[in-house]
């Protein structure tokens, strides 16, 4: 079977060969993400080990996140008491649809991105922003 001459790069691109690979453009069809050995809970365990258990709060309900430009202020409830913590940064490891309901000053772009994610039965997403 003879297939003919090898097409030039211009001919390949003109054919529209890349237009049908849409998995890169939707978060629910994105390329595979790595998973830590032992499961996703290894990430907070490693963070706790790296920065010290006294700096990690669990069982807390976040009430407000305020970006100050040079740091962050997080108001939360834990053990029936409202507490405030100031830090250089914050790791918000919440589902986007839950994080969207927490008052913040991160801007309408961040809020729109958080609201755009609809809950799924299973999945992971990485959403980095300053």
Backbone as a chain_set.jsonl record, in Angstrom:
{"seq": "XXXXXXXXXXXXXXXXXXXXXXXXXXXXXXXXXXXXXXXXXXXXXXXXXXXXXXXXXXXXXXXXXXXXXXXXXXXXXXXXXXXXXXXXXXXXXXXXXXXXXXXXXXXXXXXXXXXXXXXXXXXXXXXXXX", "coords": {"N": [[0.847, -1.174, 0.0], [0.653, 2.13, -0.902], [1.233, 5.222, 0.472], [1.86, 7.782, -0.319], [3.649, 10.947, -0.658], [5.425, 12.349, 2.141], [3.754, 14.78, 3.995], [4.318, 18.351, 4.137], [5.168, 20.474, 6.948], [3.552, 22.751, 6.883], [1.366, 21.838, 5.386], [0.378, 19.9, 7.101], [-0.435, 21.445, 9.366], [-2.301, 23.096, 8.099], [-4.297, 21.31, 7.605], [-5.777, 21.214, 9.893], [-5.233, 19.536, 11.995], [-4.837, 19.717, 14.831], [-7.187, 20.661, 15.937], [-9.071, 19.017, 17.065], [-8.469, 18.043, 19.524], [-9.687, 18.584, 22.216], [-9.471, 18.117, 24.924], [-7.612, 19.498, 26.411], [-8.708, 21.934, 26.945], [-10.84, 21.997, 28.687], [-11.562, 21.844, 32.135], [-12.558, 19.499, 33.184], [-11.682, 17.57, 31.493], [-8.989, 17.582, 31.46], [-5.446, 16.922, 31.142], [-3.878, 14.115, 32.788], [-3.349, 14.366, 36.297], [-0.748, 14.232, 38.685], [-0.668, 11.926, 41.432], [-0.034, 11.755, 44.842], [1.976, 9.196, 46.359], [0.251, 6.987, 48.337], [-2.041, 8.455, 48.526], [-4.161, 11.432, 48.287], [-4.268, 12.72, 50.751], [-1.72, 12.806, 51.651], [-0.554, 15.181, 50.969], [-1.49, 17.356, 52.762], [-0.427, 16.159, 55.058], [2.335, 16.184, 54.559], [2.733, 18.945, 54.386], [2.058, 19.694, 57.016], [4.099, 18.385, 58.395], [6.287, 19.778, 57.356], [5.926, 22.479, 58.157], [5.191, 22.397, 60.792], [3.032, 21.08, 63.262], [1.678, 22.793, 65.013], [1.042, 24.983, 63.507], [-0.995, 24.292, 61.842], [-4.427, 24.14, 61.435], [-7.151, 22.109, 62.09], [-10.52, 20.942, 61.631], [-11.798, 23.36, 61.612], [-14.001, 26.061, 60.775], [-13.976, 28.156, 58.164], [-14.518, 31.619, 58.086], [-13.926, 34.017, 56.814], [-11.69, 35.368, 54.385], [-8.991, 37.445, 53.956], [-7.02, 39.153, 51.796], [-4.068, 40.888, 52.179], [-2.126, 41.859, 50.568], [0.59, 41.855, 51.435], [0.355, 39.652, 52.908], [-2.007, 37.483, 54.578], [-5.206, 37.381, 56.173], [-7.123, 35.268, 58.083], [-10.271, 34.489, 59.236], [-11.852, 32.336, 61.46], [-13.937, 29.684, 62.867], [-13.622, 27.617, 65.633], [-14.037, 25.017, 67.872], [-16.237, 26.338, 68.998], [-15.434, 28.966, 69.252], [-14.566, 32.139, 67.829], [-11.792, 32.815, 65.87], [-8.791, 34.5, 64.788], [-6.244, 34.519, 62.394], [-3.115, 35.623, 61.244], [-1.012, 35.483, 58.422], [1.751, 34.743, 56.165], [0.93, 33.46, 53.865], [-1.799, 31.466, 52.51], [-3.131, 28.253, 52.306], [-5.751, 27.208, 50.654], [-7.486, 24.57, 50.83], [-10.027, 23.683, 49.845], [-13.062, 22.527, 48.289], [-13.786, 24.177, 45.205], [-16.461, 25.193, 44.873], [-17.309, 25.449, 47.502], [-15.388, 27.166, 48.607], [-16.054, 29.42, 47.147], [-18.226, 30.423, 48.505], [-17.284, 31.607, 50.767], [-16.673, 34.675, 52.291], [-14.446, 37.021, 50.793], [-11.682, 39.028, 49.595], [-10.551, 38.633, 47.114], [-11.119, 39.311, 44.551], [-13.185, 39.766, 41.586], [-12.52, 38.152, 39.407], [-11.314, 35.852, 40.514], [-13.467, 35.002, 42.064], [-15.338, 34.471, 40.051], [-14.031, 32.358, 38.73], [-14.027, 30.424, 40.757], [-16.778, 30.001, 41.066], [-17.384, 28.953, 38.6], [-16.739, 26.316, 38.579], [-18.357, 23.334, 38.743], [-19.802, 21.037, 41.049], [-18.642, 17.677, 40.955], [-19.013, 14.121, 40.652], [-16.649, 12.792, 41.053], [-13.251, 13.755, 41.006], [-10.343, 15.864, 40.377], [-8.794, 19.027, 40.717], [-6.406, 21.49, 39.998], [-5.931, 24.736, 40.97], [-4.177, 27.347, 40.737], [-3.467, 30.611, 42.022], [-2.411, 33.992, 42.674]], "CA": [[0.0, 0.0, 0.0], [1.445, 3.344, -1.034], [0.543, 6.337, 1.124], [2.211, 9.045, -0.939], [4.744, 11.717, -0.072], [5.245, 12.883, 3.494], [3.322, 16.175, 3.864], [5.135, 19.373, 4.797], [4.582, 20.965, 8.193], [2.474, 23.674, 6.508], [0.212, 21.036, 4.971], [-0.168, 19.253, 8.303], [-1.149, 22.452, 10.145], [-3.44, 23.56, 7.299], [-5.351, 20.287, 7.658], [-6.54, 21.377, 11.133], [-4.979, 18.34, 12.784], [-4.895, 19.926, 16.275], [-8.463, 21.235, 16.365], [-9.978, 18.035, 17.63], [-7.972, 17.62, 20.821], [-10.256, 19.587, 23.118], [-9.308, 17.768, 26.328], [-6.749, 20.468, 27.085], [-9.4, 23.201, 27.146], [-11.854, 21.883, 29.727], [-10.965, 21.33, 33.366], [-13.011, 18.139, 33.447], [-11.038, 16.672, 30.542], [-7.575, 17.956, 31.453], [-4.466, 15.839, 31.202], [-3.79, 13.493, 34.098], [-2.575, 15.024, 37.344], [-0.052, 13.271, 39.524], [-1.243, 11.672, 42.744], [1.018, 11.324, 45.767], [1.951, 7.815, 46.836], [-0.479, 6.905, 49.599], [-3.292, 9.204, 48.438], [-4.102, 12.891, 48.311], [-4.071, 13.24, 52.105], [-0.289, 12.928, 51.911], [-0.178, 16.588, 50.788], [-1.545, 18.073, 54.042], [0.492, 15.537, 56.02], [3.679, 16.7, 54.268], [2.735, 20.362, 54.776], [2.095, 19.721, 58.478], [5.452, 17.99, 58.809], [7.241, 20.81, 56.947], [5.782, 23.761, 58.862], [4.908, 22.164, 62.205], [1.624, 20.814, 63.554], [1.056, 23.923, 65.716], [0.629, 25.973, 62.51], [-2.073, 23.744, 61.021], [-5.688, 24.04, 62.159], [-8.132, 21.217, 61.488], [-11.825, 21.033, 62.281], [-12.168, 24.77, 61.691], [-14.894, 26.557, 59.739], [-13.472, 29.462, 57.742], [-15.57, 32.623, 57.959], [-13.525, 35.124, 55.941], [-10.296, 35.403, 53.946], [-8.65, 38.801, 53.535], [-5.675, 39.321, 51.231], [-3.54, 42.213, 52.514], [-1.028, 42.191, 49.672], [1.83, 41.342, 52.023], [-0.023, 38.522, 53.75], [-3.422, 37.125, 54.575], [-5.879, 37.25, 57.459], [-8.212, 34.296, 57.995], [-11.143, 34.405, 60.404], [-12.46, 31.008, 61.469], [-14.533, 29.212, 64.109], [-13.111, 26.311, 66.06], [-14.388, 24.773, 69.273], [-17.227, 27.316, 69.442], [-14.841, 30.299, 69.395], [-14.073, 32.784, 66.617], [-10.357, 33.087, 65.968], [-8.199, 35.19, 63.647], [-4.834, 34.222, 62.218], [-2.427, 36.363, 60.19], [0.076, 34.667, 57.899], [2.327, 35.167, 54.883], [0.142, 32.867, 52.783], [-2.867, 30.573, 52.933], [-3.447, 27.15, 51.41], [-7.191, 26.966, 50.739], [-7.719, 23.235, 50.279], [-11.473, 23.464, 49.876], [-13.653, 22.458, 46.951], [-14.033, 25.533, 44.714], [-17.822, 25.661, 45.115], [-17.391, 25.819, 48.919], [-14.555, 28.356, 48.754], [-16.783, 30.541, 46.536], [-19.219, 30.927, 49.467], [-16.589, 32.254, 51.882], [-16.359, 36.077, 51.961], [-13.034, 37.292, 50.558], [-11.399, 40.194, 48.758], [-9.638, 38.148, 46.082], [-11.503, 39.888, 43.268], [-14.271, 39.144, 40.828], [-11.96, 37.114, 38.55], [-11.175, 34.648, 41.332], [-14.813, 34.57, 42.414], [-15.919, 33.876, 38.847], [-13.39, 31.059, 38.495], [-14.512, 29.495, 41.777], [-18.179, 29.695, 40.786], [-17.494, 28.246, 37.328], [-16.522, 24.887, 38.804], [-19.545, 22.671, 39.274], [-19.45, 19.794, 41.744], [-18.625, 16.444, 40.177], [-19.03, 12.952, 41.52], [-15.262, 12.473, 41.362], [-12.313, 14.519, 40.2], [-9.356, 16.71, 41.033], [-8.425, 20.196, 39.933], [-5.418, 22.375, 40.597], [-6.269, 26.092, 40.579], [-3.25, 28.263, 41.405], [-3.558, 32.04, 41.773], [-1.702, 34.703, 43.748]], "C": [[0.886, 1.227, 0.0], [0.648, 4.514, -0.473], [0.855, 7.679, 0.485], [3.349, 9.727, -0.211], [4.404, 12.168, 1.348], [4.852, 14.354, 3.361], [4.281, 17.119, 4.592], [4.435, 19.796, 6.086], [3.418, 21.909, 7.896], [1.215, 22.916, 6.118], [-0.449, 20.353, 6.176], [-0.985, 20.253, 9.105], [-2.381, 22.969, 9.412], [-4.589, 22.562, 7.344], [-6.223, 20.427, 8.907], [-6.347, 20.232, 12.105], [-5.129, 18.559, 14.296], [-6.225, 20.413, 16.796], [-9.359, 20.262, 17.108], [-9.511, 17.485, 18.974], [-8.43, 18.626, 21.868], [-10.024, 19.29, 24.585], [-8.435, 18.747, 27.088], [-7.515, 21.723, 27.502], [-10.485, 23.148, 28.212], [-11.255, 21.263, 30.97], [-11.363, 19.88, 33.619], [-12.429, 17.116, 32.476], [-9.539, 16.941, 30.454], [-6.686, 16.718, 31.498], [-4.38, 15.32, 32.637], [-2.932, 14.309, 35.05], [-1.888, 13.929, 38.147], [-0.79, 13.101, 40.841], [-0.125, 11.19, 43.65], [0.851, 9.854, 46.15], [1.263, 7.807, 48.192], [-1.761, 7.708, 49.607], [-3.1, 10.702, 48.611], [-3.899, 13.464, 49.707], [-2.606, 13.314, 52.502], [0.181, 14.378, 51.761], [-0.319, 17.363, 52.094], [-0.638, 17.47, 55.106], [1.914, 16.06, 55.816], [3.791, 18.172, 54.657], [2.838, 20.491, 56.287], [3.488, 19.384, 58.99], [6.455, 19.105, 58.516], [7.142, 22.075, 57.79], [5.471, 23.606, 60.347], [3.417, 22.067, 62.476], [0.935, 21.992, 64.245], [0.557, 24.999, 64.753], [-0.536, 25.514, 61.643], [-3.318, 23.58, 61.891], [-6.617, 23.098, 61.402], [-9.451, 21.351, 62.247], [-12.303, 22.459, 62.435], [-13.083, 25.127, 60.524], [-14.449, 27.976, 59.388], [-14.64, 30.416, 57.514], [-15.23, 33.727, 56.992], [-12.046, 35.004, 55.619], [-10.017, 36.804, 53.422], [-7.201, 38.846, 53.072], [-5.229, 40.738, 51.543], [-2.409, 42.645, 51.59], [0.298, 41.653, 50.166], [1.568, 40.155, 52.941], [-1.519, 38.29, 53.671], [-3.935, 37.054, 56.011], [-7.045, 36.297, 57.248], [-8.96, 34.294, 59.32], [-11.84, 33.049, 60.347], [-13.064, 30.7, 62.833], [-14.011, 27.812, 64.388], [-13.436, 26.149, 67.533], [-15.345, 25.806, 69.827], [-16.698, 28.733, 69.598], [-14.409, 30.832, 68.035], [-12.619, 33.162, 66.842], [-9.894, 33.78, 64.695], [-6.723, 34.831, 63.593], [-4.308, 35.058, 61.057], [-1.237, 35.519, 59.748], [0.607, 35.259, 56.6], [1.504, 34.656, 53.71], [-0.897, 31.923, 53.373], [-3.045, 29.495, 51.876], [-4.923, 26.84, 51.623], [-7.53, 25.649, 50.091], [-9.192, 22.856, 50.428], [-11.969, 23.241, 48.462], [-14.005, 23.875, 46.482], [-15.441, 26.048, 44.99], [-18.057, 26.025, 46.577], [-16.59, 27.099, 49.163], [-15.253, 29.592, 48.184], [-17.785, 31.166, 47.502], [-18.595, 31.649, 50.65], [-16.268, 33.697, 51.483], [-14.846, 36.277, 51.842], [-12.897, 38.571, 49.736], [-10.432, 39.834, 47.631], [-10.02, 38.623, 44.685], [-12.556, 39.091, 42.531], [-13.763, 38.048, 39.9], [-11.826, 35.797, 39.288], [-12.557, 34.102, 41.68], [-15.488, 33.891, 41.219], [-15.346, 32.508, 38.547], [-13.878, 30.026, 39.499], [-15.951, 29.063, 41.496], [-18.353, 28.883, 39.507], [-17.334, 26.738, 37.481], [-17.781, 24.29, 39.418], [-19.13, 21.371, 39.952], [-19.583, 18.584, 40.83], [-18.628, 15.273, 41.146], [-17.616, 12.534, 41.918], [-14.366, 13.322, 40.475], [-11.358, 15.321, 41.044], [-9.102, 17.893, 40.122], [-7.374, 20.974, 40.693], [-5.693, 23.775, 40.074], [-5.342, 27.059, 41.295], [-3.549, 29.711, 41.049], [-2.882, 32.756, 42.92], [-2.638, 35.094, 44.873]], "O": [[1.785, 1.34, 0.833], [-0.481, 4.764, -0.896], [0.14, 8.646, 0.747], [3.937, 9.177, 0.721], [3.237, 12.341, 1.698], [5.545, 15.108, 2.679], [4.963, 16.726, 5.538], [3.255, 19.51, 6.286], [2.401, 21.869, 8.589], [0.111, 23.317, 6.487], [-1.673, 20.246, 6.252], [-2.114, 19.951, 9.491], [-3.4, 23.25, 10.042], [-5.742, 22.942, 7.139], [-7.295, 19.826, 8.978], [-7.206, 19.984, 12.951], [-5.529, 17.623, 14.988], [-6.38, 20.567, 18.007], [-10.333, 20.686, 17.731], [-10.113, 16.549, 19.499], [-7.632, 19.43, 22.35], [-10.346, 20.125, 25.43], [-8.52, 18.812, 28.314], [-7.026, 22.496, 28.325], [-11.001, 24.197, 28.599], [-10.525, 20.275, 30.887], [-10.594, 19.116, 34.201], [-12.664, 15.918, 32.628], [-8.897, 16.564, 29.474], [-7.126, 15.622, 31.846], [-4.766, 16.01, 33.58], [-1.912, 14.874, 34.654], [-2.408, 12.819, 38.265], [-1.457, 14.022, 41.311], [0.649, 10.311, 43.27], [-0.264, 9.343, 46.249], [1.657, 8.545, 49.095], [-2.507, 7.662, 50.585], [-2.039, 11.174, 49.019], [-3.406, 14.584, 49.841], [-2.279, 13.828, 53.572], [1.189, 14.767, 52.35], [0.653, 17.989, 52.518], [-0.133, 18.19, 55.968], [2.617, 16.346, 56.785], [4.813, 18.601, 55.193], [3.615, 21.303, 56.79], [3.992, 20.026, 59.912], [7.36, 19.358, 59.311], [8.163, 22.684, 58.108], [5.489, 24.591, 61.084], [2.633, 22.876, 61.979], [-0.272, 22.174, 64.082], [-0.261, 25.837, 65.134], [-1.013, 26.27, 60.797], [-3.268, 22.957, 62.951], [-6.842, 23.274, 60.205], [-9.474, 21.824, 63.383], [-13.131, 22.744, 63.3], [-12.962, 24.575, 59.431], [-14.535, 28.885, 60.214], [-15.617, 30.079, 56.846], [-16.127, 34.328, 56.4], [-11.245, 34.594, 56.459], [-10.727, 37.295, 52.545], [-6.276, 38.61, 53.85], [-5.929, 41.694, 51.21], [-1.798, 43.691, 51.809], [1.052, 41.057, 49.397], [2.46, 39.71, 53.664], [-2.205, 38.833, 52.805], [-3.197, 36.713, 56.936], [-7.859, 36.492, 56.345], [-8.368, 34.12, 60.385], [-12.359, 32.659, 59.301], [-12.755, 31.358, 63.826], [-13.966, 26.951, 63.51], [-13.149, 27.029, 68.344], [-15.278, 26.128, 71.013], [-17.435, 29.619, 70.032], [-13.942, 30.073, 67.186], [-12.262, 33.749, 67.864], [-10.531, 33.661, 63.648], [-6.035, 34.835, 64.613], [-4.963, 35.189, 60.023], [-0.544, 34.919, 60.57], [0.0, 36.154, 56.012], [1.39, 35.327, 52.684], [-0.883, 31.621, 54.566], [-3.103, 29.794, 50.683], [-5.303, 26.275, 52.649], [-7.836, 25.616, 48.899], [-9.541, 21.851, 51.048], [-11.348, 23.726, 47.516], [-14.473, 24.687, 47.28], [-15.607, 27.224, 45.311], [-18.932, 26.842, 46.864], [-17.061, 28.008, 49.846], [-15.058, 30.696, 48.691], [-18.157, 32.327, 47.332], [-19.311, 32.243, 51.456], [-15.654, 33.921, 50.44], [-14.07, 35.783, 52.66], [-13.886, 39.119, 49.248], [-9.593, 40.647, 47.245], [-9.295, 38.351, 43.727], [-12.79, 37.915, 42.808], [-14.496, 37.099, 39.623], [-12.18, 34.743, 38.757], [-12.795, 32.897, 41.603], [-16.133, 32.853, 41.371], [-16.075, 31.596, 38.155], [-14.119, 28.875, 39.136], [-16.299, 27.895, 41.67], [-19.362, 28.197, 39.344], [-17.748, 25.973, 36.61], [-18.212, 24.705, 40.494], [-18.219, 20.685, 39.488], [-20.519, 18.485, 40.037], [-18.285, 15.422, 42.319], [-17.412, 11.982, 42.999], [-14.696, 13.577, 39.317], [-11.526, 15.45, 42.257], [-9.186, 17.776, 38.9], [-7.455, 21.098, 41.915], [-5.691, 23.99, 38.862], [-5.69, 27.551, 42.369], [-3.853, 30.012, 39.895], [-2.78, 32.212, 44.019], [-2.206, 35.698, 45.855]]}, "num_chains": 1, "name": "protein.A"}
